[in-house]
Tab-separated table of C-alpha atoms and ligand atoms in Angstrom:
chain	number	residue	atom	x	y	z
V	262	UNK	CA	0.000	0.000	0.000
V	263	UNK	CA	1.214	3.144	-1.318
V	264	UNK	CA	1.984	5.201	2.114
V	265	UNK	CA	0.591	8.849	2.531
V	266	UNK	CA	0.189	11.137	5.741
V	267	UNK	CA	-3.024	10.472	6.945
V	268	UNK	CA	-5.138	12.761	9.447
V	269	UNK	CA	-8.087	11.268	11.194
V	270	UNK	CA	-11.043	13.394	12.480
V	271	UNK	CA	-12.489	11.883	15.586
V	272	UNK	CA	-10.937	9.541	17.828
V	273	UNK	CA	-14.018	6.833	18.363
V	274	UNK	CA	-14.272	3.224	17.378
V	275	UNK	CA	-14.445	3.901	14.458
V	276	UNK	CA	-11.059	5.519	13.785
V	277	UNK	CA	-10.031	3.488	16.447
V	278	UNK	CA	-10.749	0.438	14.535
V	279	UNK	CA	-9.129	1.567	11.106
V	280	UNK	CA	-6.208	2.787	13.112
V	281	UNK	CA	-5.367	-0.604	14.554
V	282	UNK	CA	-6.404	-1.990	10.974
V	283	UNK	CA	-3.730	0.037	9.189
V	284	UNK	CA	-0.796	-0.190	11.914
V	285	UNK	CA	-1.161	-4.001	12.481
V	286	UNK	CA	-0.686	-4.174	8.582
V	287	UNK	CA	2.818	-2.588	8.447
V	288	UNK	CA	1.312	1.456	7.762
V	289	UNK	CA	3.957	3.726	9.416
V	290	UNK	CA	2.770	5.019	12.467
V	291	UNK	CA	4.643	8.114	12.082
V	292	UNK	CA	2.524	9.419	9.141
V	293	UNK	CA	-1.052	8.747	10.760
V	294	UNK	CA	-2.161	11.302	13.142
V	295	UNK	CA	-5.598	11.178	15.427
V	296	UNK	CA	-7.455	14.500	16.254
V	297	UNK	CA	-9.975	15.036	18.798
V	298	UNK	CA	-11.155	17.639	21.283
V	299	UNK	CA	-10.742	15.236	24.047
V	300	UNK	CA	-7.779	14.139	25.133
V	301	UNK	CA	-8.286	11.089	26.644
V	302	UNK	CA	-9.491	8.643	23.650
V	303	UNK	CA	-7.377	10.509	21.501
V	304	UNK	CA	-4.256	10.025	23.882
V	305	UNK	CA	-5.028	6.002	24.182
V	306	UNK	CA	-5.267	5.606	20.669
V	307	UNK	CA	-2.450	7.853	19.900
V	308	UNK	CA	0.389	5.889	22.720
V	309	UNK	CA	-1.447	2.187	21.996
V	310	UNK	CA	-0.472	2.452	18.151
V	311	UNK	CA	2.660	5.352	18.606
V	312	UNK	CA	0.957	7.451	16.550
V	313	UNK	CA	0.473	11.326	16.948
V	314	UNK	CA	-2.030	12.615	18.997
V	315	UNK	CA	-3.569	16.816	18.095
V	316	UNK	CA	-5.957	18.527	19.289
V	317	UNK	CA	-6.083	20.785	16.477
V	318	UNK	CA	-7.917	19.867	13.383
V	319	UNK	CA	-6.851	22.676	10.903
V	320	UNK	CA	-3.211	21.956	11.531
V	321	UNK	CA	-3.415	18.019	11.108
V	322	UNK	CA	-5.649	18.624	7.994
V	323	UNK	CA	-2.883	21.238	6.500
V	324	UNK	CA	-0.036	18.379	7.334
V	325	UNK	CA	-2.146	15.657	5.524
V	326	UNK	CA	-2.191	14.212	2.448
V	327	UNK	CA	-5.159	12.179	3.443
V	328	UNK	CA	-8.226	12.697	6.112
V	329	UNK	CA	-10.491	10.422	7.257
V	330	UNK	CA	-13.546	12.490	8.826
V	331	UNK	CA	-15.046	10.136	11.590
V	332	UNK	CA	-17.375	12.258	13.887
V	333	UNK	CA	-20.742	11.704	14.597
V	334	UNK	CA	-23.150	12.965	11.347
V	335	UNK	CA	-24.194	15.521	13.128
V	336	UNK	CA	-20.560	16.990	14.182
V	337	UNK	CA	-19.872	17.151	10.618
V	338	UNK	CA	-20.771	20.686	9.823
V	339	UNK	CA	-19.210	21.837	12.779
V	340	UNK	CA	-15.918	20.130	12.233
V	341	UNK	CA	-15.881	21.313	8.585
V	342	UNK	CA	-17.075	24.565	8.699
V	343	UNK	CA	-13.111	25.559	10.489
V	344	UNK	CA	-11.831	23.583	7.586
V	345	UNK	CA	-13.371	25.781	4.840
V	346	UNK	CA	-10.581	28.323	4.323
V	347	UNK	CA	-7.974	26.368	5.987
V	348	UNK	CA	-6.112	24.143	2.780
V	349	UNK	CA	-6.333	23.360	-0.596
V	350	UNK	CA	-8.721	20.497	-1.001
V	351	UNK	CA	-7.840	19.813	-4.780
V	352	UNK	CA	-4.117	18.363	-2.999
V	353	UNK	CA	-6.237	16.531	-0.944
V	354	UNK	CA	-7.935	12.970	-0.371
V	355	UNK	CA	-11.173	13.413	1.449
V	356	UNK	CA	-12.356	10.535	2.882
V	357	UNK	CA	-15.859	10.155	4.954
V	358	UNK	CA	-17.159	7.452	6.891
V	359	UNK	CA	-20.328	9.374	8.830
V	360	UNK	CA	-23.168	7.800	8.088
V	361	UNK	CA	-26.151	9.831	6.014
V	362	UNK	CA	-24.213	12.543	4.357
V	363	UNK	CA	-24.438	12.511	1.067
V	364	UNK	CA	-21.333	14.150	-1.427
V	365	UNK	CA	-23.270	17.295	-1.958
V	366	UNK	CA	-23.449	18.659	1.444
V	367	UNK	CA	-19.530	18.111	1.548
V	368	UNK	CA	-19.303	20.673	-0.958
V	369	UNK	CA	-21.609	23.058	0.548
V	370	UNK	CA	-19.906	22.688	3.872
V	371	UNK	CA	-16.215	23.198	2.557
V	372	UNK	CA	-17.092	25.253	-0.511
V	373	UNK	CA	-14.150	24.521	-3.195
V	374	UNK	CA	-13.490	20.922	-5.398
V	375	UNK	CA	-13.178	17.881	-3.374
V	376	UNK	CA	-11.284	14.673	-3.852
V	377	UNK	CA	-14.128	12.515	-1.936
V	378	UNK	CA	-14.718	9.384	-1.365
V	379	UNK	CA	-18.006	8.238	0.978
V	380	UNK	CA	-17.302	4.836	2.876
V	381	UNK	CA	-19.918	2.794	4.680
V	382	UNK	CA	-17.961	0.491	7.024
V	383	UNK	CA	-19.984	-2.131	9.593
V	384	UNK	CA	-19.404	-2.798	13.034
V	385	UNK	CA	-17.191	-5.775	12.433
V	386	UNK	CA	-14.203	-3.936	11.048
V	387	UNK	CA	-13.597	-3.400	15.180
V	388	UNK	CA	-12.470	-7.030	14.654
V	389	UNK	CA	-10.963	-6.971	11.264
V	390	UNK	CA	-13.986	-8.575	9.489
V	391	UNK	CA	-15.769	-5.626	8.168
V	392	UNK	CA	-17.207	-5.190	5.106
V	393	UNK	CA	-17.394	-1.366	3.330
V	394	UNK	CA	-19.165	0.176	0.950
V	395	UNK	CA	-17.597	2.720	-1.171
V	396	UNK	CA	-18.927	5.166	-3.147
V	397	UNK	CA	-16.349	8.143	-5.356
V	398	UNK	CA	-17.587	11.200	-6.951
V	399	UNK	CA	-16.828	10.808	-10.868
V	400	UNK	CA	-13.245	13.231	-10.907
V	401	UNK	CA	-11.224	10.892	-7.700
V	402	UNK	CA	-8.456	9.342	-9.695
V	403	UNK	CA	-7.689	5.617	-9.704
V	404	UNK	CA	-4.752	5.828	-7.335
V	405	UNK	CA	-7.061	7.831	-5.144
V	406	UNK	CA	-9.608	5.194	-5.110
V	407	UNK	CA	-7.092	2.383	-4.766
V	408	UNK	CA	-5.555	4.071	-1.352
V	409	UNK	CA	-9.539	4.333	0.326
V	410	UNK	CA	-9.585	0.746	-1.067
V	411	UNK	CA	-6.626	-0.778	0.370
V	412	UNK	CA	-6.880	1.284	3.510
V	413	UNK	CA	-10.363	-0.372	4.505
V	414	UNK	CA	-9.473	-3.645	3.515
V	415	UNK	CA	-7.172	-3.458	6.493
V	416	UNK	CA	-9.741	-3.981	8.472
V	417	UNK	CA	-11.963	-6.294	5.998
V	418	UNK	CA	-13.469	-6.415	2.555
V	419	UNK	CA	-14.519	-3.854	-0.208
V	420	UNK	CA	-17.255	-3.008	-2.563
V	421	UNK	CA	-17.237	-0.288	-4.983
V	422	UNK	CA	-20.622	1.176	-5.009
V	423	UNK	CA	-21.603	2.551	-8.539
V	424	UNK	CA	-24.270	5.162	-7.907
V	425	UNK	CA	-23.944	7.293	-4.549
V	426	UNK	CA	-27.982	5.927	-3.102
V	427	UNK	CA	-26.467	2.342	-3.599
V	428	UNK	CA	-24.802	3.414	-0.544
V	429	UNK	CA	-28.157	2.473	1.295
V	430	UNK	CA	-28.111	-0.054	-0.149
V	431	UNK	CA	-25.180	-1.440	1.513
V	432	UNK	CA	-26.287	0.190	4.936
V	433	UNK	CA	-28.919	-2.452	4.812
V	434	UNK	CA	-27.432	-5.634	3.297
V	435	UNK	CA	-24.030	-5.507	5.333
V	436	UNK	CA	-24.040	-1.832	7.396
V	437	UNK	CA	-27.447	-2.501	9.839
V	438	UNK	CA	-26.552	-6.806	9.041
V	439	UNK	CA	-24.770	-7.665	12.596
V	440	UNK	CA	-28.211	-6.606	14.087
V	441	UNK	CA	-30.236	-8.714	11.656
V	442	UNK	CA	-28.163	-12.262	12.663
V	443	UNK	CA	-28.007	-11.352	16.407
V	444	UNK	CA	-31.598	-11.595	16.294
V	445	UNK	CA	-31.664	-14.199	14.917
V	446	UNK	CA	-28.987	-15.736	17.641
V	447	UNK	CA	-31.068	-13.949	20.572
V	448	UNK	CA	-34.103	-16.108	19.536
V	449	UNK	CA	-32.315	-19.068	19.492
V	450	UNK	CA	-30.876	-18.673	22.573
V	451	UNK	CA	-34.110	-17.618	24.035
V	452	UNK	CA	-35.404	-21.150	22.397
V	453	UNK	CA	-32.475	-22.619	23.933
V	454	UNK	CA	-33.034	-21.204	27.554
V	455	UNK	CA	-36.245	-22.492	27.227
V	456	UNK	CA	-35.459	-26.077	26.764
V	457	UNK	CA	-33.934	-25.547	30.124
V	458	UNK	CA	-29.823	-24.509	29.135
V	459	UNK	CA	-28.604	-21.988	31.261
V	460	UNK	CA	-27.944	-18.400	29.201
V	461	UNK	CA	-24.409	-18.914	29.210
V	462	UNK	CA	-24.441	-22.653	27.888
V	463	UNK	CA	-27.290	-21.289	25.066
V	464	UNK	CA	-24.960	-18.487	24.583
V	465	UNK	CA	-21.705	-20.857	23.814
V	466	UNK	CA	-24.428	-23.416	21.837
V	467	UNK	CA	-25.689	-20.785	19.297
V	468	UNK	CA	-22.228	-18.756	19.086
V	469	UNK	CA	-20.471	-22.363	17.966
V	470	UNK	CA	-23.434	-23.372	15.910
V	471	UNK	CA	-23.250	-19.863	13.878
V	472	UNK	CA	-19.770	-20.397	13.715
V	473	UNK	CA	-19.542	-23.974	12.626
V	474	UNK	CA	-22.022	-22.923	9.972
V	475	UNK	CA	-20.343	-20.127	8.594
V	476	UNK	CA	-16.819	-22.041	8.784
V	477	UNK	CA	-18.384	-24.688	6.455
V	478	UNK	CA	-20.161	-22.004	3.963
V	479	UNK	CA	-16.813	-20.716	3.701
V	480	UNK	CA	-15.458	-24.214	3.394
V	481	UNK	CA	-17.771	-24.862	0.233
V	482	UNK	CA	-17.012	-24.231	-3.293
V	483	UNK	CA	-21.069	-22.827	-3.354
V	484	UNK	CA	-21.934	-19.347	-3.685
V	485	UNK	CA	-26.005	-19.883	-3.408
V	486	UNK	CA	-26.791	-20.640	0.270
V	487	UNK	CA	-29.716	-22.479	-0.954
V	488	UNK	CA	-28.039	-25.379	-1.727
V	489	UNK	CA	-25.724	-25.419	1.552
V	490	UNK	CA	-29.404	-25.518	3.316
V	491	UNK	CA	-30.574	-28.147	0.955
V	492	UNK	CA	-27.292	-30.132	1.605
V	493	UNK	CA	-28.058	-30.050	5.411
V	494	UNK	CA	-32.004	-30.838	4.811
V	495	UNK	CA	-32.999	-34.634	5.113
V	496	UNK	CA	-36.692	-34.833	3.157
V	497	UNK	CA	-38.763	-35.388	5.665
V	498	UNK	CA	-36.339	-34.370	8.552
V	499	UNK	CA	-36.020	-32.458	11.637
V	500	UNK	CA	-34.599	-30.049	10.120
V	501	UNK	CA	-36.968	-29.570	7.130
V	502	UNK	CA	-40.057	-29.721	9.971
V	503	UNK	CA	-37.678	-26.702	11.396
V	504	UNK	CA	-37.755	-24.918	7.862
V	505	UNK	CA	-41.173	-25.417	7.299
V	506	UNK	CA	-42.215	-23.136	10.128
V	507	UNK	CA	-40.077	-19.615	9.038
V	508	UNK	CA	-41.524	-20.445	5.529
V	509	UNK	CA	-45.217	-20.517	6.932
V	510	UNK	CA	-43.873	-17.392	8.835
V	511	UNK	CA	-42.562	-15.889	5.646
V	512	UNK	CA	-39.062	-15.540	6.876
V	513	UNK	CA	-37.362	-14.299	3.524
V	514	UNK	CA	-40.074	-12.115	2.679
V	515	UNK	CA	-40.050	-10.418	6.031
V	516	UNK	CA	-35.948	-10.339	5.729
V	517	UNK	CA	-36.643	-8.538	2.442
V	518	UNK	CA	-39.376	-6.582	3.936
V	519	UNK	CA	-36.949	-5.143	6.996
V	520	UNK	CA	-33.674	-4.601	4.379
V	521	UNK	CA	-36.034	-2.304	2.406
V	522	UNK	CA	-37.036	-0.719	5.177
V	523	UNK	CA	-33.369	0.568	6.094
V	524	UNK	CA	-33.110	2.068	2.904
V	525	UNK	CA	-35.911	3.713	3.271
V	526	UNK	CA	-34.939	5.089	6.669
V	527	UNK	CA	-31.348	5.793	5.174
V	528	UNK	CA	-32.618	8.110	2.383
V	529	UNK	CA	-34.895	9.479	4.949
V	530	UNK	CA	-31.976	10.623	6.991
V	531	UNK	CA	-29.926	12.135	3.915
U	49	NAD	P1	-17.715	7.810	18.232
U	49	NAD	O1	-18.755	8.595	18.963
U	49	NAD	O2	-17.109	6.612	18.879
U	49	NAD	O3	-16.519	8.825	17.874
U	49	NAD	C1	-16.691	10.143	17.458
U	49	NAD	C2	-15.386	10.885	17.761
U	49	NAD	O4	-15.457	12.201	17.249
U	49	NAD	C3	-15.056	11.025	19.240
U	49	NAD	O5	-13.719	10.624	19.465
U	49	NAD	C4	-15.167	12.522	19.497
U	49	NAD	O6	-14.254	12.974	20.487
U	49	NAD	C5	-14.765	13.045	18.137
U	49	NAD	N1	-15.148	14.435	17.920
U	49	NAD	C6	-16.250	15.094	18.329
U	49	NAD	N2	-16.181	16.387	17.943
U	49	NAD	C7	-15.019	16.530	17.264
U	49	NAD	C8	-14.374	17.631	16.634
U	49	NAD	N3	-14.930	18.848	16.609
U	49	NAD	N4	-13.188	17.423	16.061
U	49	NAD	C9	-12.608	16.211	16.064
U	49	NAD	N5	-13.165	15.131	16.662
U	49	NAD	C10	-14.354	15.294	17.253
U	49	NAD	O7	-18.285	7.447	16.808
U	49	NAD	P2	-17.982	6.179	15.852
U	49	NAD	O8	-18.849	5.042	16.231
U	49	NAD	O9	-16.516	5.968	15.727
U	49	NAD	O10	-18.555	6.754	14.484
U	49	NAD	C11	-17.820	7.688	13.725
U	49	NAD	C12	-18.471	7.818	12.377
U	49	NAD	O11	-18.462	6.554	11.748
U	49	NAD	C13	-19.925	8.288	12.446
U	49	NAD	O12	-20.139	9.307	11.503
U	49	NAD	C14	-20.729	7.075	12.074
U	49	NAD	O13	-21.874	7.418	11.326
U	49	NAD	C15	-19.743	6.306	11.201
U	49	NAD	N6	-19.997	4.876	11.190
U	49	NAD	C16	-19.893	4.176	12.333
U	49	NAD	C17	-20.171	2.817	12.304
U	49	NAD	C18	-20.060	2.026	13.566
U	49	NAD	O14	-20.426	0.873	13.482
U	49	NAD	N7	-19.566	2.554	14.684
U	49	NAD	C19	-20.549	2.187	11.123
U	49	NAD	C20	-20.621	2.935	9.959
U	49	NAD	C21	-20.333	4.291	10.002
């Protein structure tokens, strides 16, 4: 990965988890810097990793070749608006990971050409198993898009979103997803407890049955998870009594019914 000085805005887990994604894969510590108003998250980060620690925002965006704004949505005016006059954003990489902004706003708030690239990372990427959407305005250069690439795959996979709304799109296959199969792991346990297992022996039952399952997707050379479920399905089975039920329930009608439903809320929020 190509290595450029890289400011992030906003010290949470977020940054946090990129930060650790980037150093643990060889990035030079020395040319990543973490800004926050508050010194304590920022200081953590800043001694667990030995990179630099600032308080000051326009000075680690002037150093930069490369910022990663990671505040809250609704910081993001605020944090930009002191940015406005304060460097060239045309010798810049721009990089966003809040949540509901779309690429327009970014121009209102900083008010000159951008070099920006919207990413829509998921909660796993605190473990190194996210998966991001990205999403580049139409002038970002190749080597520009290759750097936000590489830099999230630190801390898992990539895909290239096309058209800015298919952003939402992502938000609800793989952004708002950890929700979706923790459900689905709460009932079971719940189903479990029920049966008479303690929580903690449900707990450990479902968390080694969703892994076992995933490790032998993964395992597979299958890409349609229909047939992994057929492969696991006697005719007439315990399992296909099992199956029956969320298909009288409408299970993957109500899964598509709830995914829609985040976009919806996600273009609500724009
Ligand atoms: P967080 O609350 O953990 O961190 C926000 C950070 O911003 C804090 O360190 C805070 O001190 C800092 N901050 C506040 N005001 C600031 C300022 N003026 N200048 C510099 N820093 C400032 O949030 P997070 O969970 O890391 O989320 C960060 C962004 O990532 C959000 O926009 C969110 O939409 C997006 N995001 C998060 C997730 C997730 O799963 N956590 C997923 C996708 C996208």
């Amino acid at each position: 990965m190509q290595h450029r000085k890289i400011a992030f805005i906003g010290a949470g887990n977020m940054a946090n988890a990129i930060i650790a994604g980037l150093v643990s894969h060889g990035y030079p510590a020395s040319m990543i810097t973490v800004c926050s108003p508050t010194p304590v998250r920022r200081d953590k980060i800043a001694q667990q990793y030995g990179i630099i620690s600032s308080s000051d925002n326009v000075s680690a965006v002037q150093q930069a070749d490369v910022i990663v704004l990671a505040v809250k949505p609704q910081m993001m005016e605020q944090v930009c608006q002191p940015l406005q006059n304060a460097a060239d954003f045309s010798k810049k990489l721009l990089l966003t990971i809040a949540a509901g902004i779309p690429s327009q706003r970014y121009h209102d708030y900083l008010a000159q050409p951008l070099r920006l690239i919207r990413i829509m990372p998921n909660t796993p990427s605190l473990v190194g198993k996210g998966v991001s959407g990205l999403y580049a305005e139409a002038t970002v250069s190749t080597e520009d898009k290759q750097f936000a690439e590489q830099l999230m795959q630190s801390v898992g996979t990539t895909i290239w979103c096309k058209k800015e709304q298919e952003i939402n799109n992502i938000i609800a296959v793989t952004g708002s997803s950890p929700a979706y199969f923790f459900l689905f792991m709460e009932s079971m346990q719940q189903a479990a407890e029920n049966l008479g297992y303690t929580a903690e022996q449900a707990h450990e039952l479902v968390l080694n049955a969703a892994e076992g399952a995933i490790a032998l997707a993964k395992s597979q050379n299958e890409t349609a998870f229909a047939t992994l479920r057929e492969q696991v399905t006697s005719k007439g089975g315990t399992t296909a009594m099992a199956l029956a039920q969320f298909y009288e329930h409408h299970l993957p009608q109500t899964v598509a019914t709830a995914m829609q439903s985040a976009i919806s809320r996600a273009e609500e929020m724009e």
